[in-house]
PDB file of C-alpha atoms and ligand atoms in Angstrom:
ATOM      1  CA  UNK A 165      79.679 102.263  80.018  1.00 86.00           C
ATOM      2  CA  UNK A 166      83.227 103.506  80.620  1.00 91.00           C
ATOM      3  CA  UNK A 167      85.755 101.758  78.383  1.00 93.00           C
ATOM      4  CA  UNK A 168      87.810 100.181  81.189  1.00 92.00           C
ATOM      5  CA  UNK A 169      84.660  98.695  82.740  1.00 88.00           C
ATOM      6  CA  UNK A 170      83.521  97.467  79.317  1.00 89.00           C
ATOM      7  CA  UNK A 171      86.835  95.640  78.815  1.00 90.00           C
ATOM      8  CA  UNK A 172      86.667  94.214  82.336  1.00 86.00           C
ATOM      9  CA  UNK A 173      83.115  92.945  81.885  1.00 82.00           C
ATOM     10  CA  UNK A 174      84.177  91.202  78.682  1.00 85.00           C
ATOM     11  CA  UNK A 175      86.528  89.164  80.871  1.00 80.00           C
ATOM     12  CA  UNK A 176      89.704  90.474  79.280  1.00 84.00           C
ATOM     13  CA  UNK A 177      91.397  92.010  82.311  1.00 85.00           C
ATOM     14  CA  UNK A 178      90.764  93.937  85.486  1.00 86.00           C
ATOM     15  CA  UNK A 179      89.835  97.604  85.124  1.00 88.00           C
ATOM     16  CA  UNK A 180      93.327  98.696  86.108  1.00 88.00           C
ATOM     17  CA  UNK A 181      94.922  96.366  83.553  1.00 89.00           C
ATOM     18  CA  UNK A 182      92.431  97.670  80.985  1.00 91.00           C
ATOM     19  CA  UNK A 183      93.659 101.207  81.669  1.00 92.00           C
ATOM     20  CA  UNK A 184      97.211 100.019  80.991  1.00 91.00           C
ATOM     21  CA  UNK A 185      96.086  98.401  77.725  1.00 93.00           C
ATOM     22  CA  UNK A 186      94.435 101.656  76.651  1.00 95.00           C
ATOM     23  CA  UNK A 187      97.557 103.668  77.533  1.00 94.00           C
ATOM     24  CA  UNK A 188      99.748 101.323  75.504  1.00 94.00           C
ATOM     25  CA  UNK A 189      97.534 101.630  72.405  1.00 95.00           C
ATOM     26  CA  UNK A 190      96.130  98.083  72.430  1.00 94.00           C
ATOM     27  CA  UNK A 191      92.514  99.215  72.324  1.00 95.00           C
ATOM     28  CA  UNK A 192      90.642 100.416  69.250  1.00 95.00           C
ATOM     29  CA  UNK A 193      87.140 101.841  69.002  1.00 94.00           C
ATOM     30  CA  UNK A 194      85.527 101.761  65.577  1.00 90.00           C
ATOM     31  CA  UNK A 195      88.884 101.065  63.977  1.00 93.00           C
ATOM     32  CA  UNK A 196      90.857 103.880  65.616  1.00 95.00           C
ATOM     33  CA  UNK A 197      93.324 103.511  68.482  1.00 96.00           C
ATOM     34  CA  UNK A 198      91.663 104.907  71.580  1.00 95.00           C
ATOM     35  CA  UNK A 199      93.442 107.869  73.118  1.00 89.00           C
ATOM     36  CA  UNK A 200      90.780 108.898  75.678  1.00 88.00           C
ATOM     37  CA  UNK A 201      91.045 106.628  78.777  1.00 87.00           C
ATOM     38  CA  UNK A 202      87.665 107.913  80.040  1.00 91.00           C
ATOM     39  CA  UNK A 203      85.796 107.105  76.814  1.00 94.00           C
ATOM     40  CA  UNK A 204      82.146 106.044  77.265  1.00 91.00           C
ATOM     41  CA  UNK A 205      81.271 103.128  74.985  1.00 88.00           C
ATOM     42  CA  UNK A 206      78.135 103.884  72.964  1.00 83.00           C
ATOM     43  CA  UNK A 207      75.625 101.346  71.643  1.00 69.00           C
ATOM     44  CA  UNK A 208      76.931 100.103  68.296  1.00 71.00           C
ATOM     45  CA  UNK A 209      80.602 100.887  69.029  1.00 79.00           C
ATOM     46  CA  UNK A 210      83.029  98.184  67.905  1.00 85.00           C
ATOM     47  CA  UNK A 211      85.697  97.719  70.556  1.00 90.00           C
ATOM     48  CA  UNK A 212      88.828  95.744  69.735  1.00 92.00           C
ATOM     49  CA  UNK A 213      91.566  94.621  72.103  1.00 93.00           C
ATOM     50  CA  UNK A 214      94.788  93.518  70.403  1.00 91.00           C
ATOM     51  CA  UNK A 215      92.908  93.269  67.109  1.00 89.00           C
ATOM     52  CA  UNK A 216      90.012  91.127  68.422  1.00 86.00           C
ATOM     53  CA  UNK A 217      86.494  92.424  68.803  1.00 85.00           C
ATOM     54  CA  UNK A 218      85.179  92.041  72.349  1.00 87.00           C
ATOM     55  CA  UNK A 219      81.713  92.068  73.913  1.00 77.00           C
ATOM     56  CA  UNK A 220      80.792  92.084  77.590  1.00 75.00           C
ATOM     57  CA  UNK A 221      79.785  88.559  78.530  1.00 65.00           C
ATOM     58  CA  UNK A 222      76.788  87.712  80.672  1.00 68.00           C
ATOM     59  CA  UNK A 223      77.842  85.015  83.077  1.00 71.00           C
ATOM     60  CA  UNK A 224      80.294  85.898  85.774  1.00 84.00           C
ATOM     61  CA  UNK A 225      82.544  83.112  86.986  1.00 85.00           C
ATOM     62  CA  UNK A 226      84.500  82.880  90.214  1.00 91.00           C
ATOM     63  CA  UNK A 227      86.997  80.150  91.065  1.00 93.00           C
ATOM     64  CA  UNK A 228      89.401  79.428  93.903  1.00 96.00           C
ATOM     65  CA  UNK A 229      92.585  77.627  92.913  1.00 96.00           C
ATOM     66  CA  UNK A 230      95.437  76.145  94.869  1.00 98.00           C
ATOM     67  CA  UNK A 231      98.220  77.620  92.759  1.00 98.00           C
ATOM     68  CA  UNK A 232     101.093  75.165  92.640  1.00 98.00           C
ATOM     69  CA  UNK A 233     104.710  76.267  92.882  1.00 98.00           C
ATOM     70  CA  UNK A 234     106.494  76.669  89.551  1.00 98.00           C
ATOM     71  CA  UNK A 235     104.007  78.700  87.533  1.00 97.00           C
ATOM     72  CA  UNK A 236     103.283  82.387  86.975  1.00 97.00           C
ATOM     73  CA  UNK A 237     100.014  84.169  87.754  1.00 95.00           C
ATOM     74  CA  UNK A 238      99.509  85.620  84.298  1.00 90.00           C
ATOM     75  CA  UNK A 239      97.357  84.459  81.423  1.00 87.00           C
ATOM     76  CA  UNK A 240     100.349  84.192  79.073  1.00 87.00           C
ATOM     77  CA  UNK A 241     104.077  84.195  79.701  1.00 91.00           C
ATOM     78  CA  UNK A 242     106.481  85.552  77.112  1.00 90.00           C
ATOM     79  CA  UNK A 243     109.296  83.424  78.573  1.00 94.00           C
ATOM     80  CA  UNK A 244     107.258  80.262  77.964  1.00 94.00           C
ATOM     81  CA  UNK A 245     106.881  79.349  81.640  1.00 96.00           C
ATOM     82  CA  UNK A 246     103.836  77.451  82.912  1.00 96.00           C
ATOM     83  CA  UNK A 247     100.962  79.729  83.927  1.00 95.00           C
ATOM     84  CA  UNK A 248      98.031  79.199  86.278  1.00 95.00           C
ATOM     85  CA  UNK A 249      95.830  79.001  83.177  1.00 93.00           C
ATOM     86  CA  UNK A 250      97.440  75.644  82.350  1.00 92.00           C
ATOM     87  CA  UNK A 251      95.561  74.284  85.374  1.00 91.00           C
ATOM     88  CA  UNK A 252      92.134  75.606  84.488  1.00 86.00           C
ATOM     89  CA  UNK A 253      91.850  74.548  80.853  1.00 71.00           C
ATOM     90  CA  UNK A 254      88.556  72.756  81.454  1.00 63.00           C
ATOM     91  CA  UNK A 255      86.772  76.028  82.195  1.00 65.00           C
ATOM     92  CA  UNK A 256      85.469  77.519  78.984  1.00 56.00           C
ATOM     93  CA  UNK A 257      85.787  81.204  79.694  1.00 61.00           C
ATOM     94  CA  UNK A 258      88.312  83.955  79.544  1.00 75.00           C
ATOM     95  CA  UNK A 259      89.263  83.957  83.182  1.00 88.00           C
ATOM     96  CA  UNK A 260      92.123  85.893  84.643  1.00 91.00           C
ATOM     97  CA  UNK A 261      93.896  85.637  88.003  1.00 94.00           C
ATOM     98  CA  UNK A 262      93.018  88.092  90.767  1.00 96.00           C
ATOM     99  CA  UNK A 263      96.272  89.579  92.030  1.00 94.00           C
ATOM    100  CA  UNK A 264      99.487  87.610  91.966  1.00 94.00           C
ATOM    101  CA  UNK A 265     101.543  85.013  93.734  1.00 98.00           C
ATOM    102  CA  UNK A 266     105.241  84.546  92.969  1.00 97.00           C
ATOM    103  CA  UNK A 267     106.474  81.740  90.732  1.00 97.00           C
ATOM    104  CA  UNK A 268     107.567  79.767  93.807  1.00 97.00           C
ATOM    105  CA  UNK A 269     104.638  80.637  96.073  1.00 98.00           C
ATOM    106  CA  UNK A 270     101.707  78.255  96.299  1.00 98.00           C
ATOM    107  CA  UNK A 271      98.221  78.613  97.687  1.00 98.00           C
ATOM    108  CA  UNK A 272      94.902  80.365  97.394  1.00 98.00           C
ATOM    109  CA  UNK A 273      94.305  82.363  94.228  1.00 98.00           C
ATOM    110  CA  UNK A 274      91.012  83.514  92.756  1.00 97.00           C
ATOM    111  CA  UNK A 275      90.280  83.473  89.030  1.00 95.00           C
ATOM    112  CA  UNK A 276      87.361  85.304  87.483  1.00 92.00           C
ATOM    113  CA  UNK A 277      86.027  87.028  84.392  1.00 87.00           C
ATOM    114  CA  UNK A 278      84.563  89.807  86.564  1.00 89.00           C
ATOM    115  CA  UNK A 279      86.785  92.881  86.505  1.00 88.00           C
ATOM    116  CA  UNK A 280      84.889  94.542  89.346  1.00 89.00           C
ATOM    117  CA  UNK A 281      85.507  91.565  91.619  1.00 93.00           C
ATOM    118  CA  UNK A 282      89.216  91.651  90.774  1.00 93.00           C
ATOM    119  CA  UNK A 283      89.339  95.399  91.378  1.00 90.00           C
ATOM    120  CA  UNK A 284      87.611  95.062  94.737  1.00 90.00           C
ATOM    121  CA  UNK A 285      90.025  92.425  95.974  1.00 93.00           C
ATOM    122  CA  UNK A 286      93.240  93.970  94.729  1.00 90.00           C
ATOM    123  CA  UNK A 287      92.784  97.695  95.287  1.00 87.00           C
ATOM    124  CA  UNK A 288      94.852  98.709  98.347  1.00 84.00           C
ATOM    125  CA  UNK A 289      92.027 100.870  99.749  1.00 87.00           C
ATOM    126  CA  UNK A 290      89.938  97.746 100.421  1.00 87.00           C
ATOM    127  CA  UNK A 291      92.522  96.265 102.831  1.00 90.00           C
ATOM    128  CA  UNK A 292      91.574  92.606 102.417  1.00 94.00           C
ATOM    129  CA  UNK A 293      93.455  90.368 104.891  1.00 96.00           C
ATOM    130  CA  UNK A 294      95.625  87.666 103.330  1.00 97.00           C
ATOM    131  CA  UNK A 295      97.191  84.994 105.479  1.00 98.00           C
ATOM    132  CA  UNK A 296     100.396  83.142 104.582  1.00 98.00           C
ATOM    133  CA  UNK A 297     102.209  80.158 106.007  1.00 98.00           C
ATOM    134  CA  UNK A 298     105.884  80.979 105.926  1.00 98.00           C
ATOM    135  CA  UNK A 299     108.894  78.743 106.478  1.00 98.00           C
ATOM    136  CA  UNK A 300     112.111  80.613 107.130  1.00 98.00           C
ATOM    137  CA  UNK A 301     115.640  79.301 107.457  1.00 98.00           C
ATOM    138  CA  UNK A 302     116.827  79.410 111.068  1.00 98.00           C
ATOM    139  CA  UNK A 303     115.069  80.728 114.148  1.00 98.00           C
ATOM    140  CA  UNK A 304     113.644  84.178 114.686  1.00 98.00           C
ATOM    141  CA  UNK A 305     114.147  86.195 117.854  1.00 97.00           C
ATOM    142  CA  UNK A 306     111.549  88.211 119.761  1.00 97.00           C
ATOM    143  CA  UNK A 307     112.910  91.595 118.713  1.00 98.00           C
ATOM    144  CA  UNK A 308     112.660  90.719 115.018  1.00 98.00           C
ATOM    145  CA  UNK A 309     109.161  89.328 115.510  1.00 98.00           C
ATOM    146  CA  UNK A 310     108.149  92.653 117.067  1.00 98.00           C
ATOM    147  CA  UNK A 311     109.692  94.569 114.189  1.00 98.00           C
ATOM    148  CA  UNK A 312     107.679  92.523 111.689  1.00 98.00           C
ATOM    149  CA  UNK A 313     104.520  93.092 113.730  1.00 98.00           C
ATOM    150  CA  UNK A 314     105.065  96.851 113.911  1.00 98.00           C
ATOM    151  CA  UNK A 315     105.977  97.197 110.221  1.00 98.00           C
ATOM    152  CA  UNK A 316     109.322  97.247 108.429  1.00 98.00           C
ATOM    153  CA  UNK A 317     110.875  99.242 105.600  1.00 98.00           C
ATOM    154  CA  UNK A 318     111.288  97.162 102.435  1.00 98.00           C
ATOM    155  CA  UNK A 319     114.193  97.546  99.993  1.00 97.00           C
ATOM    156  CA  UNK A 320     111.870  99.717  97.884  1.00 96.00           C
ATOM    157  CA  UNK A 321     111.507 102.218 100.747  1.00 97.00           C
ATOM    158  CA  UNK A 322     107.874 101.157 101.380  1.00 97.00           C
ATOM    159  CA  UNK A 323     106.936 100.915 105.053  1.00 98.00           C
ATOM    160  CA  UNK A 324     104.618  97.964 105.718  1.00 98.00           C
ATOM    161  CA  UNK A 325     101.568  98.321 107.960  1.00 97.00           C
ATOM    162  CA  UNK A 326     101.376  96.446 111.244  1.00 97.00           C
ATOM    163  CA  UNK A 327     100.992  92.707 110.575  1.00 98.00           C
ATOM    164  CA  UNK A 328      99.875  89.679 112.569  1.00 98.00           C
ATOM    165  CA  UNK A 329     102.841  87.351 112.896  1.00 98.00           C
ATOM    166  CA  UNK A 330     102.806  84.157 114.966  1.00 98.00           C
ATOM    167  CA  UNK A 331     105.262  81.326 115.361  1.00 98.00           C
ATOM    168  CA  UNK A 332     103.583  77.972 114.740  1.00 98.00           C
ATOM    169  CA  UNK A 333     106.520  75.622 115.190  1.00 98.00           C
ATOM    170  CA  UNK A 334     110.297  75.457 114.850  1.00 97.00           C
ATOM    171  CA  UNK A 335     113.230  73.103 114.873  1.00 97.00           C
ATOM    172  CA  UNK A 336     116.992  73.663 114.767  1.00 95.00           C
ATOM    173  CA  UNK A 337     116.982  74.463 111.040  1.00 96.00           C
ATOM    174  CA  UNK A 338     113.816  76.378 110.342  1.00 98.00           C
ATOM    175  CA  UNK A 339     110.732  78.102 111.744  1.00 98.00           C
ATOM    176  CA  UNK A 340     107.148  78.077 110.482  1.00 98.00           C
ATOM    177  CA  UNK A 341     105.047  81.179 111.068  1.00 98.00           C
ATOM    178  CA  UNK A 342     101.738  82.557 109.966  1.00 98.00           C
ATOM    179  CA  UNK A 343     101.651  86.112 108.680  1.00 98.00           C
ATOM    180  CA  UNK A 344      98.536  88.162 107.939  1.00 98.00           C
ATOM    181  CA  UNK A 345      98.828  91.332 105.865  1.00 98.00           C
ATOM    182  CA  UNK A 346      96.372  93.413 103.886  1.00 96.00           C
ATOM    183  CA  UNK A 347      98.849  94.994 101.498  1.00 95.00           C
ATOM    184  CA  UNK A 348     100.031  93.335  98.305  1.00 92.00           C
ATOM    185  CA  UNK A 349     103.392  94.758  97.289  1.00 95.00           C
ATOM    186  CA  UNK A 350     105.462  92.572  95.000  1.00 95.00           C
ATOM    187  CA  UNK A 351     107.165  89.795  97.000  1.00 97.00           C
ATOM    188  CA  UNK A 352     106.020  91.547 100.153  1.00 98.00           C
ATOM    189  CA  UNK A 353     106.238  88.668 102.633  1.00 98.00           C
ATOM    190  CA  UNK A 354     109.656  87.567 101.346  1.00 98.00           C
ATOM    191  CA  UNK A 355     110.901  91.150 101.504  1.00 98.00           C
ATOM    192  CA  UNK A 356     109.514  91.718 105.007  1.00 98.00           C
ATOM    193  CA  UNK A 357     111.606  88.821 106.279  1.00 98.00           C
ATOM    194  CA  UNK A 358     114.630  89.944 104.251  1.00 98.00           C
ATOM    195  CA  UNK A 359     114.280  93.364 105.916  1.00 98.00           C
ATOM    196  CA  UNK A 360     114.898  91.765 109.306  1.00 98.00           C
ATOM    197  CA  UNK A 361     117.576  89.353 108.056  1.00 98.00           C
ATOM    198  CA  UNK A 362     115.775  86.061 107.355  1.00 98.00           C
ATOM    199  CA  UNK A 363     115.341  83.999 104.201  1.00 98.00           C
ATOM    200  CA  UNK A 364     111.910  82.614 103.275  1.00 98.00           C
ATOM    201  CA  UNK A 365     112.270  79.071 101.973  1.00 98.00           C
ATOM    202  CA  UNK A 366     108.599  78.234 101.517  1.00 98.00           C
ATOM    203  CA  UNK A 367     105.517  80.394 101.167  1.00 98.00           C
ATOM    204  CA  UNK A 368     101.869  79.448 100.867  1.00 98.00           C
ATOM    205  CA  UNK A 369      98.767  81.656 100.958  1.00 98.00           C
ATOM    206  CA  UNK A 370      96.185  79.945 103.126  1.00 98.00           C
ATOM    207  CA  UNK A 371      93.317  82.446 103.213  1.00 98.00           C
ATOM    208  CA  UNK A 372      91.902  85.627 101.725  1.00 97.00           C
ATOM    209  CA  UNK A 373      89.410  87.287 104.063  1.00 96.00           C
ATOM    210  CA  UNK A 374      87.610  84.306 105.601  1.00 96.00           C
ATOM    211  CA  UNK A 375      87.907  82.107 102.487  1.00 98.00           C
ATOM    212  CA  UNK A 376      90.274  79.267 103.304  1.00 98.00           C
ATOM    213  CA  UNK A 377      92.483  77.233 101.012  1.00 98.00           C
ATOM    214  CA  UNK A 378      91.270  74.183 102.949  1.00 96.00           C
ATOM    215  CA  UNK A 379      92.007  70.806 101.395  1.00 96.00           C
ATOM    216  CA  UNK A 380      92.146  71.965  97.771  1.00 96.00           C
ATOM    217  CA  UNK A 381      95.049  70.074  96.182  1.00 97.00           C
ATOM    218  CA  UNK A 382      97.800  71.987  94.315  1.00 97.00           C
ATOM    219  CA  UNK A 383      96.670  72.653  90.750  1.00 95.00           C
ATOM    220  CA  UNK A 384      92.979  72.074  91.535  1.00 94.00           C
ATOM    221  CA  UNK A 385      90.152  74.622  91.360  1.00 93.00           C
ATOM    222  CA  UNK A 386      86.695  74.873  92.788  1.00 93.00           C
ATOM    223  CA  UNK A 387      83.847  77.256  92.039  1.00 89.00           C
ATOM    224  CA  UNK A 388      83.243  79.829  94.740  1.00 93.00           C
ATOM    225  CA  UNK A 389      79.647  79.544  95.940  1.00 91.00           C
ATOM    226  CA  UNK A 390      77.301  82.573  95.735  1.00 87.00           C
ATOM    227  CA  UNK A 391      77.571  83.371  99.437  1.00 90.00           C
ATOM    228  CA  UNK A 392      81.392  83.403  99.210  1.00 95.00           C
ATOM    229  CA  UNK A 393      81.237  85.727  96.187  1.00 92.00           C
ATOM    230  CA  UNK A 394      78.789  88.011  98.012  1.00 93.00           C
ATOM    231  CA  UNK A 395      81.001  88.058 101.096  1.00 96.00           C
ATOM    232  CA  UNK A 396      84.114  88.941  99.049  1.00 95.00           C
ATOM    233  CA  UNK A 397      82.277  91.648  97.123  1.00 91.00           C
ATOM    234  CA  UNK A 398      81.146  93.217 100.400  1.00 91.00           C
ATOM    235  CA  UNK A 399      84.480  93.178 102.188  1.00 87.00           C
TER     236      UNK A 399
HETATM  237  N1  URA B  71     104.344  87.774  99.389  1.00 73.18           N
HETATM  238  C1  URA B  71     105.375  87.256  98.690  1.00 73.18           C
HETATM  239  O1  URA B  71     106.520  87.502  99.006  1.00 73.18           O
HETATM  240  N2  URA B  71     105.092  86.460  97.650  1.00 73.18           N
HETATM  241  C2  URA B  71     103.842  86.155  97.267  1.00 73.18           C
HETATM  242  O2  URA B  71     103.642  85.419  96.286  1.00 73.18           O
HETATM  243  C3  URA B  71     102.786  86.696  98.008  1.00 73.18           C
HETATM  244  C4  URA B  71     103.062  87.504  99.070  1.00 73.18           C
END
């Protein structure tokens, strides 16, 4: 089995993250730092990640969480901030979050120990729809709505694909919209609105594909059922 897949199936990280760990010298095979990213693990090989021996685990676990605001979507944080893992302590497995939500974004987030599942849902080529509820300061005009729908150029120079954008409600101070995108650039929704001159004051992810956040309370998790996992794997 290829080394990045081996690390992923041990529940350490997604395959892409595993590649980064290999590149930064955190992976050893039989006591030597691995330099070949395409290495095929052989029976009897001892693989260590950050000094700890790892083995692929059998049971795959899949959870949906309502990520609360005020925590990061990493397993550890070197600045000591709360992480999503603080909310899933009761689950005895080395889970990791699938993709990311900003510190101040809430909503649907998957956690798993299955690197292939994470890869499938986060790789841009798979184009999985993610829907967000967005509150912006002020009111948006039709021309700016059209620009968002057609795609805008972010501060990074990235041009976003066409998006579904609908106004749900508004008052004098703010507007609530839903936005569906399949890309996952860092702070993409916030930056899309910035690109057309609006400030996002609240952001919540409400669905991924057809899996809904539903009534899951902030900070709570539920196991995805087998048909949901199958559906997500086949997207
Ligand atoms: N877009 C953002 O701006 N932030 C998120 O957390 C997710 C999507």
